[in-house]
Amino acid sequence: MDAAEFRKRGKEMVDYIADYLEKIEKRQVFPDVQPGYLRPLLPDSAPEEPETYENILKDVEKIIMPGVTHWHSPYFFAYFPTANSFPAILADMLSAGIGCIGFSWASSPVCTELETVMLDWLGKMINLPPNFLAEKNGQGGGVIQGTASEATLVAMLAARTKAIHRVISENEKLTPEDVMGKLVAYTSDQAHSSVEKDSLIAGVKIKQIPTDDKFAVRGSALRKAIDNDKATGLIPFFFCATLGTTPCCSFDKLLELGPICNEENIWLHIDAAYAGSSFICPEFRYLLDGVEFADSFNFNAHKWLLVNFDCSAMWVKKRSDLTRAFKIDPIYLRHGYEESGHITDYRHWQIPLGRRFRSLKLWFVLRMYGVKGLQEYIRKHIKLAHEFKDLVLQDDRFEICADVIMGLVCFRLKGSNKLNEELLKSINNARRIHLVPCHLREKFVLRFAICARTVESAHVQFAWKHIVDLANELLKVHKQ
């Protein structure tokens, strides 16, 4: 493919993508395929000779699309949203075209510098304390990670390094291995499973802190766990607080937890993967009160801020905590500007070496929507969630299982877990809408998340009517 054909095919692909997204609600939201469906449709090995672009595009509809779960359908209400917008898609095209690998300032100066500035922009939008920003020669700063899971791991590893150095400085007879065996991390019993996975990778113990009746971690519960572990010789070093938990979007009490972490030399990391985008709205910023106690903070702009995956924004108060943990500096990666004070090499802030030019899509979205446009988008989703909640409350056969604060509603039929498992199965088997469940305490609960950029009240109303119709059929069977 030469440049002339690329121009032609590129325009065709833009048309294909635009048509796909414009007409997506006509597609069945959840695919009707079985595991292993794809292999019989593909050759056993790669072609020896080139194939035509036309044939490849035909196979997209014939082979690929039947296996796609359409996350951007207005009938997709599962998990949490994954962001999608035309400005972000265009920026990703440009990023792919430039094709730089921005591991250091010298490897592509603008890739580093735009990211630093964009994370300052984004930090100001959610009113982060100034010491999380890089401007004016601050000690903190922001970085784009791939996912919130990755951000938590980076924070945990940095906290581990910091704790080992601190403990050994207080007792030089100890080795790093001695300290590692005693380190213990904490998180909520509602936290995402990735936090536990991160602890496995980091090689440290982790304990789940029980939550209150609102599914939030309180200071008293954390204090009890810390005191018990210190009494047995363990060294508490890390706590991952969650703002907007995956099961039900609950919020840990930062104003209670933060002072305890600071007092005990425990690194406080805040995972606000989903809910963090809402903090650009002043009426929701109170949920972030207490961030001043944190060492690191993260949310996924690629969930709810119209920036396509991947764009997980992470900030630290002291970037030296990251570079101390991750800096490996072979001569072939060095350049003459490391100590200039104006730049950073993001290879020292992350697990991989290479990195894409991801800040371009953030730059495009922030400029083309503006803060006000993004605020309107967040508020619309939250309004639609409350509309669904009100519909549920009008039917006394159903119950709401957690406070509705953001764009997620947790609900269920009053009755057994088995009844609700059957309801969810009938919903997803019908493939008109798509939902996923959670467990809240011992209850099997259905999650209804407002996800798509194009979702409207009519889609919410359709979803509720569909759920009620299926519930009616299910309850008739159970009465027989």
Short mmCIF file of C-alpha atoms in Angstrom, two decimals:
data_model
loop_
_atom_site.label_atom_id
_atom_site.label_comp_id
_atom_site.label_asym_id
_atom_site.label_seq_id
_atom_site.Cartn_x
_atom_site.Cartn_y
_atom_site.Cartn_z
CA MET A 1 0.00 0.00 0.00
CA ASP A 2 1.54 3.28 -1.10
CA ALA A 3 0.60 6.78 0.03
CA ALA A 4 -1.95 7.24 -2.77
CA GLU A 5 -3.81 4.06 -1.86
CA PHE A 6 -3.53 4.89 1.83
CA ARG A 7 -5.32 8.20 1.20
CA LYS A 8 -8.14 6.34 -0.55
CA ARG A 9 -8.41 3.51 1.96
CA GLY A 10 -8.03 5.87 4.92
CA LYS A 11 -11.05 7.87 3.79
CA GLU A 12 -12.98 4.64 3.30
CA MET A 13 -12.05 3.47 6.80
CA VAL A 14 -13.18 6.76 8.33
CA ASP A 15 -16.50 6.29 6.53
CA TYR A 16 -16.72 2.70 7.78
CA ILE A 17 -16.05 3.73 11.39
CA ALA A 18 -18.50 6.63 11.20
CA ASP A 19 -21.19 4.36 9.75
CA TYR A 20 -20.48 1.70 12.38
CA LEU A 21 -20.91 4.15 15.24
CA GLU A 22 -23.89 5.97 13.73
CA LYS A 23 -25.78 2.72 13.13
CA ILE A 24 -24.46 0.71 16.06
CA GLU A 25 -27.80 0.41 17.84
CA LYS A 26 -29.09 -1.63 14.92
CA ARG A 27 -26.53 -4.30 15.75
CA GLN A 28 -27.16 -6.96 18.39
CA VAL A 29 -25.29 -5.67 21.42
CA PHE A 30 -23.95 -9.05 22.57
CA PRO A 31 -22.59 -11.57 20.04
CA ASP A 32 -24.28 -14.90 19.42
CA VAL A 33 -21.14 -17.02 19.09
CA GLN A 34 -19.56 -19.84 21.05
CA PRO A 35 -15.94 -20.11 22.25
CA GLY A 36 -13.70 -21.19 19.38
CA TYR A 37 -16.01 -19.82 16.67
CA LEU A 38 -13.21 -17.91 14.92
CA ARG A 39 -10.52 -20.52 14.18
CA PRO A 40 -12.55 -22.51 11.60
CA LEU A 41 -13.22 -19.26 9.73
CA LEU A 42 -9.51 -18.46 9.28
CA PRO A 43 -6.78 -20.25 7.32
CA ASP A 44 -4.38 -22.47 9.24
CA SER A 45 -1.45 -20.15 8.47
CA ALA A 46 -0.65 -16.67 7.15
CA PRO A 47 -0.99 -16.09 3.38
CA GLU A 48 2.16 -16.45 1.27
CA GLU A 49 1.00 -13.82 -1.22
CA PRO A 50 -0.59 -10.41 -0.52
CA GLU A 51 -4.37 -10.19 -0.36
CA THR A 52 -6.54 -7.29 -1.49
CA TYR A 53 -7.78 -4.66 0.89
CA GLU A 54 -11.32 -5.20 -0.42
CA ASN A 55 -11.28 -8.84 0.67
CA ILE A 56 -9.91 -7.96 4.09
CA LEU A 57 -12.66 -5.39 4.65
CA LYS A 58 -15.29 -7.89 3.56
CA ASP A 59 -13.95 -10.30 6.18
CA VAL A 60 -14.30 -7.60 8.85
CA GLU A 61 -18.09 -7.83 8.48
CA LYS A 62 -18.10 -11.55 7.79
CA ILE A 63 -15.66 -12.76 10.47
CA ILE A 64 -14.83 -9.99 12.95
CA MET A 65 -18.09 -8.17 13.61
CA PRO A 66 -20.06 -11.33 14.52
CA GLY A 67 -17.73 -11.75 17.49
CA VAL A 68 -17.76 -8.14 18.71
CA THR A 69 -19.46 -7.07 21.92
CA HIS A 70 -20.61 -3.58 20.99
CA TRP A 71 -19.42 -1.54 23.95
CA HIS A 72 -20.58 1.71 22.36
CA SER A 73 -24.12 0.56 21.70
CA PRO A 74 -26.70 2.56 23.65
CA TYR A 75 -28.01 -0.84 24.80
CA PHE A 76 -24.73 -1.73 26.49
CA PHE A 77 -25.11 -1.27 30.27
CA ALA A 78 -22.40 -3.64 31.51
CA TYR A 79 -19.18 -3.11 33.47
CA PHE A 80 -18.34 0.62 33.34
CA PRO A 81 -18.15 2.84 30.23
CA THR A 82 -15.17 2.80 27.93
CA ALA A 83 -14.77 6.19 26.33
CA ASN A 84 -15.14 6.83 22.63
CA SER A 85 -15.26 10.03 20.61
CA PHE A 86 -14.40 11.14 17.11
CA PRO A 87 -11.72 13.64 18.24
CA ALA A 88 -9.95 10.86 20.17
CA ILE A 89 -10.14 8.49 17.19
CA LEU A 90 -8.61 11.14 14.93
CA ALA A 91 -5.84 11.78 17.47
CA ASP A 92 -5.11 8.05 17.65
CA MET A 93 -4.76 8.03 13.86
CA LEU A 94 -2.24 10.85 14.11
CA SER A 95 -0.39 9.08 16.92
CA ALA A 96 -0.15 5.93 14.81
CA GLY A 97 1.05 7.97 11.85
CA ILE A 98 3.77 9.73 13.81
CA GLY A 99 4.68 6.37 15.33
CA CYS A 100 7.17 7.60 17.92
CA ILE A 101 8.20 5.55 20.96
CA GLY A 102 8.35 8.17 23.69
CA PHE A 103 10.34 6.47 26.44
CA SER A 104 12.56 9.52 26.98
CA TRP A 105 12.51 13.21 26.23
CA ALA A 106 15.13 12.77 23.54
CA SER A 107 13.23 9.94 21.85
CA SER A 108 10.51 12.47 20.98
CA PRO A 109 10.49 15.70 23.01
CA VAL A 110 6.87 16.67 22.34
CA CYS A 111 5.62 13.22 23.37
CA THR A 112 7.03 13.83 26.85
CA GLU A 113 6.25 17.53 27.16
CA LEU A 114 2.64 17.39 25.92
CA GLU A 115 1.90 14.59 28.39
CA THR A 116 3.32 16.61 31.28
CA VAL A 117 1.24 19.65 30.37
CA MET A 118 -1.95 17.66 29.67
CA LEU A 119 -1.74 15.96 33.08
CA ASP A 120 -1.40 19.40 34.65
CA TRP A 121 -4.47 20.56 32.70
CA LEU A 122 -6.42 17.52 33.81
CA GLY A 123 -5.24 17.86 37.41
CA LYS A 124 -6.45 21.45 37.50
CA MET A 125 -9.82 20.40 36.06
CA ILE A 126 -10.43 18.18 39.11
CA ASN A 127 -8.81 20.69 41.47
CA LEU A 128 -5.93 18.47 42.57
CA PRO A 129 -3.66 20.08 45.17
CA PRO A 130 -0.79 21.95 43.48
CA ASN A 131 1.83 19.56 44.82
CA PHE A 132 0.51 16.89 42.45
CA LEU A 133 1.34 19.07 39.44
CA ALA A 134 4.62 19.44 37.55
CA GLU A 135 4.35 23.14 36.71
CA LYS A 136 6.54 25.74 38.41
CA ASN A 137 9.22 23.12 39.07
CA GLY A 138 6.97 21.14 41.41
CA GLN A 139 8.14 17.85 42.89
CA GLY A 140 5.03 15.99 41.68
CA GLY A 141 3.48 15.44 38.31
CA GLY A 142 1.28 13.27 36.16
CA VAL A 143 1.83 10.37 33.79
CA ILE A 144 -0.41 8.35 31.48
CA GLN A 145 -0.42 4.66 32.39
CA GLY A 146 -2.16 1.94 30.42
CA THR A 147 -4.77 1.03 33.04
CA ALA A 148 -5.70 1.66 36.65
CA SER A 149 -4.38 -1.82 37.43
CA GLU A 150 -1.01 -0.71 36.12
CA ALA A 151 -1.13 2.56 38.08
CA THR A 152 -1.84 0.70 41.32
CA LEU A 153 1.05 -1.68 40.66
CA VAL A 154 3.43 1.21 39.98
CA ALA A 155 2.34 2.88 43.22
CA MET A 156 2.67 -0.35 45.18
CA LEU A 157 6.16 -1.06 43.88
CA ALA A 158 7.26 2.51 44.61
CA ALA A 159 5.79 2.25 48.11
CA ARG A 160 7.58 -1.07 48.63
CA THR A 161 10.94 0.44 47.67
CA LYS A 162 10.34 3.45 49.90
CA ALA A 163 9.33 1.29 52.87
CA ILE A 164 12.35 -1.00 52.50
CA HIS A 165 14.76 1.96 52.46
CA ARG A 166 13.05 3.56 55.45
CA VAL A 167 13.04 0.42 57.60
CA ILE A 168 16.65 -0.45 56.79
CA SER A 169 17.73 3.11 57.60
CA GLU A 170 16.22 2.57 61.05
CA ASN A 171 17.79 -0.90 61.49
CA GLU A 172 20.86 -1.51 59.32
CA LYS A 173 21.05 -5.17 60.36
CA LEU A 174 17.98 -5.93 58.27
CA THR A 175 18.22 -6.95 54.62
CA PRO A 176 15.70 -6.07 51.92
CA GLU A 177 14.54 -9.69 52.02
CA ASP A 178 13.91 -9.43 55.77
CA VAL A 179 11.71 -6.39 55.26
CA MET A 180 9.87 -7.78 52.21
CA GLY A 181 8.62 -10.73 54.21
CA LYS A 182 7.00 -8.41 56.77
CA LEU A 183 5.37 -5.87 54.47
CA VAL A 184 1.58 -5.81 54.36
CA ALA A 185 -0.73 -3.82 52.09
CA TYR A 186 -4.42 -3.05 52.58
CA THR A 187 -7.43 -2.40 50.42
CA SER A 188 -11.22 -2.50 50.65
CA ASP A 189 -13.22 -5.70 50.52
CA GLN A 190 -15.00 -3.93 47.62
CA ALA A 191 -11.80 -3.02 45.74
CA HIS A 192 -11.16 -4.20 42.22
CA SER A 193 -9.56 -7.64 41.96
CA SER A 194 -6.57 -6.05 40.22
CA VAL A 195 -5.31 -4.72 43.57
CA GLU A 196 -4.93 -8.28 44.86
CA LYS A 197 -3.27 -9.28 41.59
CA ASP A 198 -0.84 -6.37 41.94
CA SER A 199 0.16 -7.64 45.38
CA LEU A 200 0.94 -11.05 43.87
CA ILE A 201 3.21 -9.40 41.30
CA ALA A 202 4.83 -7.22 43.99
CA GLY A 203 5.36 -10.22 46.26
CA VAL A 204 3.74 -8.68 49.32
CA LYS A 205 0.92 -9.66 51.64
CA ILE A 206 -2.41 -7.90 51.24
CA LYS A 207 -5.44 -7.79 53.50
CA GLN A 208 -8.97 -6.64 52.74
CA ILE A 209 -10.48 -4.13 55.15
CA PRO A 210 -14.17 -4.73 55.89
CA THR A 211 -16.53 -1.98 54.77
CA ASP A 212 -19.48 -0.33 56.50
CA ASP A 213 -23.16 -0.50 55.55
CA LYS A 214 -22.46 1.90 52.64
CA PHE A 215 -19.66 -0.38 51.38
CA ALA A 216 -17.00 2.17 52.36
CA VAL A 217 -13.81 1.68 54.36
CA ARG A 218 -13.78 3.74 57.56
CA GLY A 219 -10.79 4.91 59.53
CA SER A 220 -11.62 2.76 62.54
CA ALA A 221 -11.50 -0.45 60.47
CA LEU A 222 -8.13 0.44 58.98
CA ARG A 223 -6.73 1.43 62.38
CA LYS A 224 -7.77 -1.92 63.85
CA ALA A 225 -6.04 -3.86 61.07
CA ILE A 226 -2.86 -1.79 61.35
CA ASP A 227 -2.64 -2.19 65.12
CA ASN A 228 -3.22 -5.94 64.92
CA ASP A 229 -0.57 -6.42 62.24
CA LYS A 230 2.03 -4.23 63.97
CA ALA A 231 1.50 -6.26 67.13
CA THR A 232 2.51 -9.42 65.21
CA GLY A 233 5.63 -7.83 63.72
CA LEU A 234 4.27 -6.94 60.29
CA ILE A 235 5.05 -3.63 58.59
CA PRO A 236 2.01 -1.85 57.08
CA PHE A 237 3.25 0.08 54.04
CA PHE A 238 0.45 0.64 51.48
CA PHE A 239 -3.28 1.31 51.38
CA CYS A 240 -5.30 1.48 48.17
CA ALA A 241 -8.45 3.51 48.75
CA THR A 242 -11.22 3.34 46.16
CA LEU A 243 -13.44 6.19 45.02
CA GLY A 244 -16.19 4.52 43.02
CA THR A 245 -15.83 0.79 43.63
CA THR A 246 -16.52 -1.61 40.79
CA PRO A 247 -19.40 -3.53 42.43
CA CYS A 248 -21.52 -0.56 43.51
CA CYS A 249 -19.57 2.72 43.12
CA SER A 250 -19.03 3.30 46.84
CA PHE A 251 -16.49 5.78 48.21
CA ASP A 252 -13.93 5.11 50.93
CA LYS A 253 -13.68 7.82 53.60
CA LEU A 254 -10.49 9.63 52.69
CA LEU A 255 -10.76 12.24 55.45
CA GLU A 256 -10.65 9.43 58.02
CA LEU A 257 -8.14 7.21 56.25
CA GLY A 258 -5.64 9.82 55.09
CA PRO A 259 -4.39 11.04 58.49
CA ILE A 260 -3.92 7.44 59.66
CA CYS A 261 -1.83 6.60 56.59
CA ASN A 262 0.31 9.71 57.02
CA GLU A 263 0.83 9.01 60.72
CA GLU A 264 1.87 5.39 60.04
CA ASN A 265 4.14 6.06 57.03
CA ILE A 266 1.72 4.15 54.82
CA TRP A 267 1.61 5.09 51.15
CA LEU A 268 -1.96 6.15 50.31
CA HIS A 269 -2.92 5.43 46.73
CA ILE A 270 -6.38 6.44 45.47
CA ASP A 271 -8.00 4.40 42.71
CA ALA A 272 -10.81 6.47 41.18
CA ALA A 273 -10.75 4.62 37.86
CA TYR A 274 -14.41 5.25 36.99
CA ALA A 275 -15.65 8.01 39.25
CA GLY A 276 -12.61 10.27 38.91
CA SER A 277 -13.87 11.83 35.70
CA SER A 278 -16.90 13.20 37.54
CA PHE A 279 -14.67 15.35 39.74
CA ILE A 280 -14.47 17.87 36.89
CA CYS A 281 -17.99 18.83 38.00
CA PRO A 282 -17.85 21.08 41.09
CA GLU A 283 -20.90 19.38 42.65
CA PHE A 284 -18.99 16.06 42.81
CA ARG A 285 -15.57 17.38 43.80
CA TYR A 286 -16.39 16.87 47.50
CA LEU A 287 -15.97 13.14 46.94
CA LEU A 288 -12.25 13.78 46.44
CA ASP A 289 -11.82 15.66 49.73
CA GLY A 290 -8.89 14.08 51.52
CA VAL A 291 -6.77 13.64 48.39
CA GLU A 292 -4.31 16.00 50.06
CA PHE A 293 -3.24 13.09 52.26
CA ALA A 294 -2.50 10.81 49.30
CA ASP A 295 0.86 9.94 47.77
CA SER A 296 -0.66 8.99 44.41
CA PHE A 297 -4.00 9.32 42.65
CA ASN A 298 -5.36 7.74 39.49
CA PHE A 299 -8.43 7.74 37.29
CA ASN A 300 -9.17 6.43 33.80
CA ALA A 301 -9.86 9.22 31.34
CA HIS A 302 -10.57 6.33 28.96
CA LYS A 303 -13.63 5.34 30.98
CA TRP A 304 -15.80 8.43 31.21
CA LEU A 305 -13.97 11.38 29.69
CA LEU A 306 -14.39 10.59 25.98
CA VAL A 307 -10.71 9.69 25.50
CA ASN A 308 -10.40 6.28 23.84
CA PHE A 309 -8.52 3.47 25.57
CA ASP A 310 -5.82 3.57 26.81
CA CYS A 311 -5.41 6.71 28.89
CA SER A 312 -5.14 6.14 32.63
CA ALA A 313 -4.10 9.36 34.35
CA MET A 314 -1.86 9.01 37.42
CA TRP A 315 -0.37 11.70 39.63
CA VAL A 316 2.25 11.53 42.40
CA LYS A 317 3.29 14.07 44.98
CA LYS A 318 6.97 13.16 44.67
CA ARG A 319 8.06 11.85 41.30
CA SER A 320 11.39 10.92 42.91
CA ASP A 321 9.52 8.10 44.67
CA LEU A 322 8.85 6.54 41.26
CA THR A 323 12.25 7.15 39.74
CA ARG A 324 13.93 5.72 42.84
CA ALA A 325 12.02 2.49 42.32
CA PHE A 326 12.24 2.17 38.53
CA LYS A 327 15.34 3.98 37.29
CA ILE A 328 17.61 1.76 35.22
CA ASP A 329 19.90 3.91 33.09
CA PRO A 330 21.94 2.16 30.37
CA ILE A 331 24.13 4.41 28.25
CA TYR A 332 22.04 3.85 25.10
CA LEU A 333 19.03 5.50 26.76
CA ARG A 334 20.84 8.50 28.20
CA HIS A 335 20.83 11.97 26.71
CA GLY A 336 22.16 15.34 27.72
CA TYR A 337 19.01 16.85 29.19
CA GLU A 338 18.15 14.65 32.17
CA GLU A 339 19.17 17.24 34.75
CA SER A 340 17.67 20.27 33.03
CA GLY A 341 14.84 20.51 35.57
CA HIS A 342 12.27 21.05 32.82
CA ILE A 343 11.70 17.51 31.59
CA THR A 344 11.26 13.97 32.80
CA ASP A 345 11.88 10.60 31.21
CA TYR A 346 8.65 8.68 31.64
CA ARG A 347 10.47 5.35 31.28
CA HIS A 348 11.30 5.84 34.98
CA TRP A 349 7.60 6.18 35.88
CA GLN A 350 6.22 2.94 34.48
CA ILE A 351 6.67 -0.83 34.00
CA PRO A 352 7.35 -0.97 30.22
CA LEU A 353 10.03 0.99 28.41
CA GLY A 354 8.14 1.95 25.25
CA ARG A 355 5.10 4.19 25.24
CA ARG A 356 2.71 5.57 22.64
CA PHE A 357 1.94 9.24 22.02
CA ARG A 358 -1.24 8.97 24.12
CA SER A 359 -1.45 12.59 25.23
CA LEU A 360 -2.46 13.62 21.71
CA LYS A 361 -5.97 12.21 22.16
CA LEU A 362 -6.32 13.92 25.53
CA TRP A 363 -5.24 17.21 23.93
CA PHE A 364 -7.74 16.80 21.07
CA VAL A 365 -10.64 15.92 23.38
CA LEU A 366 -10.02 18.67 25.93
CA ARG A 367 -9.81 21.28 23.17
CA MET A 368 -12.76 20.08 21.08
CA TYR A 369 -15.19 19.49 23.96
CA GLY A 370 -13.90 22.01 26.48
CA VAL A 371 -14.42 21.57 30.20
CA LYS A 372 -18.06 22.62 29.93
CA GLY A 373 -18.83 20.06 27.23
CA LEU A 374 -17.29 17.26 29.28
CA GLN A 375 -19.18 18.38 32.39
CA GLU A 376 -22.46 18.25 30.45
CA TYR A 377 -21.64 14.73 29.29
CA ILE A 378 -20.95 13.48 32.83
CA ARG A 379 -24.10 15.14 34.19
CA LYS A 380 -26.23 13.61 31.44
CA HIS A 381 -25.06 10.10 32.33
CA ILE A 382 -25.73 10.63 36.01
CA LYS A 383 -29.19 12.02 35.25
CA LEU A 384 -29.99 8.92 33.17
CA ALA A 385 -28.87 6.66 36.02
CA HIS A 386 -31.23 8.43 38.39
CA GLU A 387 -34.00 8.06 35.82
CA PHE A 388 -33.43 4.30 35.84
CA LYS A 389 -33.31 4.25 39.65
CA ASP A 390 -36.67 6.01 39.80
CA LEU A 391 -38.16 3.42 37.44
CA VAL A 392 -36.92 0.61 39.67
CA LEU A 393 -38.36 2.26 42.78
CA GLN A 394 -41.79 2.46 41.14
CA ASP A 395 -41.99 -1.35 41.05
CA ASP A 396 -42.14 -2.78 44.57
CA ARG A 397 -41.00 -6.19 43.35
CA PHE A 398 -37.52 -4.72 42.91
CA GLU A 399 -35.04 -3.13 45.31
CA ILE A 400 -32.11 -0.72 45.02
CA CYS A 401 -29.06 -2.22 46.70
CA ALA A 402 -26.64 0.72 47.01
CA ASP A 403 -26.69 4.50 46.90
CA VAL A 404 -26.86 5.90 43.37
CA ILE A 405 -24.25 8.65 43.19
CA MET A 406 -22.71 8.33 39.73
CA GLY A 407 -23.92 6.53 36.60
CA LEU A 408 -24.38 3.08 38.15
CA VAL A 409 -27.54 1.54 39.59
CA CYS A 410 -27.36 -1.72 41.58
CA PHE A 411 -30.76 -3.43 41.73
CA ARG A 412 -32.40 -6.83 42.01
CA LEU A 413 -35.71 -8.61 42.29
CA LYS A 414 -36.71 -9.10 45.90
CA GLY A 415 -36.14 -12.78 46.48
CA SER A 416 -33.44 -15.39 46.19
CA ASN A 417 -30.08 -15.15 44.48
CA LYS A 418 -31.18 -17.95 42.17
CA LEU A 419 -34.13 -15.87 41.00
CA ASN A 420 -31.84 -12.97 40.12
CA GLU A 421 -29.31 -15.23 38.46
CA GLU A 422 -32.11 -16.50 36.23
CA LEU A 423 -33.24 -12.96 35.48
CA LEU A 424 -29.75 -11.91 34.42
CA LYS A 425 -29.36 -15.02 32.30
CA SER A 426 -32.63 -14.31 30.50
CA ILE A 427 -31.59 -10.67 29.92
CA ASN A 428 -28.24 -11.56 28.38
CA ASN A 429 -29.60 -14.53 26.42
CA ALA A 430 -32.14 -12.23 24.78
CA ARG A 431 -29.22 -10.02 23.65
CA ARG A 432 -31.36 -6.87 23.48
CA ILE A 433 -29.34 -5.21 26.27
CA HIS A 434 -26.25 -6.33 28.14
CA LEU A 435 -25.68 -6.31 31.93
CA VAL A 436 -23.22 -7.91 34.35
CA PRO A 437 -23.71 -8.77 38.06
CA CYS A 438 -21.92 -8.23 41.34
CA HIS A 439 -22.13 -9.58 44.86
CA LEU A 440 -22.96 -7.17 47.67
CA ARG A 441 -22.45 -9.05 50.91
CA GLU A 442 -24.34 -12.27 50.18
CA LYS A 443 -26.70 -10.83 47.58
CA PHE A 444 -26.51 -11.46 43.84
CA VAL A 445 -27.11 -8.03 42.31
CA LEU A 446 -27.60 -6.71 38.78
CA ARG A 447 -25.56 -3.68 37.74
CA PHE A 448 -27.02 -1.12 35.32
CA ALA A 449 -24.26 1.24 34.16
CA ILE A 450 -24.84 4.16 31.80
CA CYS A 451 -22.07 3.63 29.27
CA ALA A 452 -22.45 4.75 25.66
CA ARG A 453 -21.77 8.28 24.45
CA THR A 454 -25.03 8.14 22.48
CA VAL A 455 -27.33 6.71 25.16
CA GLU A 456 -30.57 8.61 25.67
CA SER A 457 -33.64 8.41 27.90
CA ALA A 458 -35.43 6.30 25.27
CA HIS A 459 -32.76 3.60 25.58
CA VAL A 460 -33.05 3.58 29.38
CA GLN A 461 -36.83 3.35 29.14
CA PHE A 462 -36.56 0.48 26.63
CA ALA A 463 -34.10 -1.35 28.87
CA TRP A 464 -36.36 -1.09 31.90
CA LYS A 465 -39.43 -2.27 29.97
CA HIS A 466 -37.42 -5.19 28.63
CA ILE A 467 -36.23 -6.11 32.13
CA VAL A 468 -39.78 -5.90 33.50
CA ASP A 469 -41.16 -8.07 30.68
CA LEU A 470 -38.55 -10.75 31.34
CA ALA A 471 -39.13 -10.50 35.09
CA ASN A 472 -42.87 -11.00 34.55
CA GLU A 473 -42.24 -14.17 32.57
CA LEU A 474 -39.79 -15.44 35.16
CA LEU A 475 -42.13 -14.77 38.09
CA LYS A 476 -45.00 -16.55 36.30
CA VAL A 477 -42.84 -19.66 36.00
CA HIS A 478 -41.87 -19.49 39.68
CA LYS A 479 -45.52 -19.21 40.73
CA GLN A 480 -46.52 -22.39 38.88
#
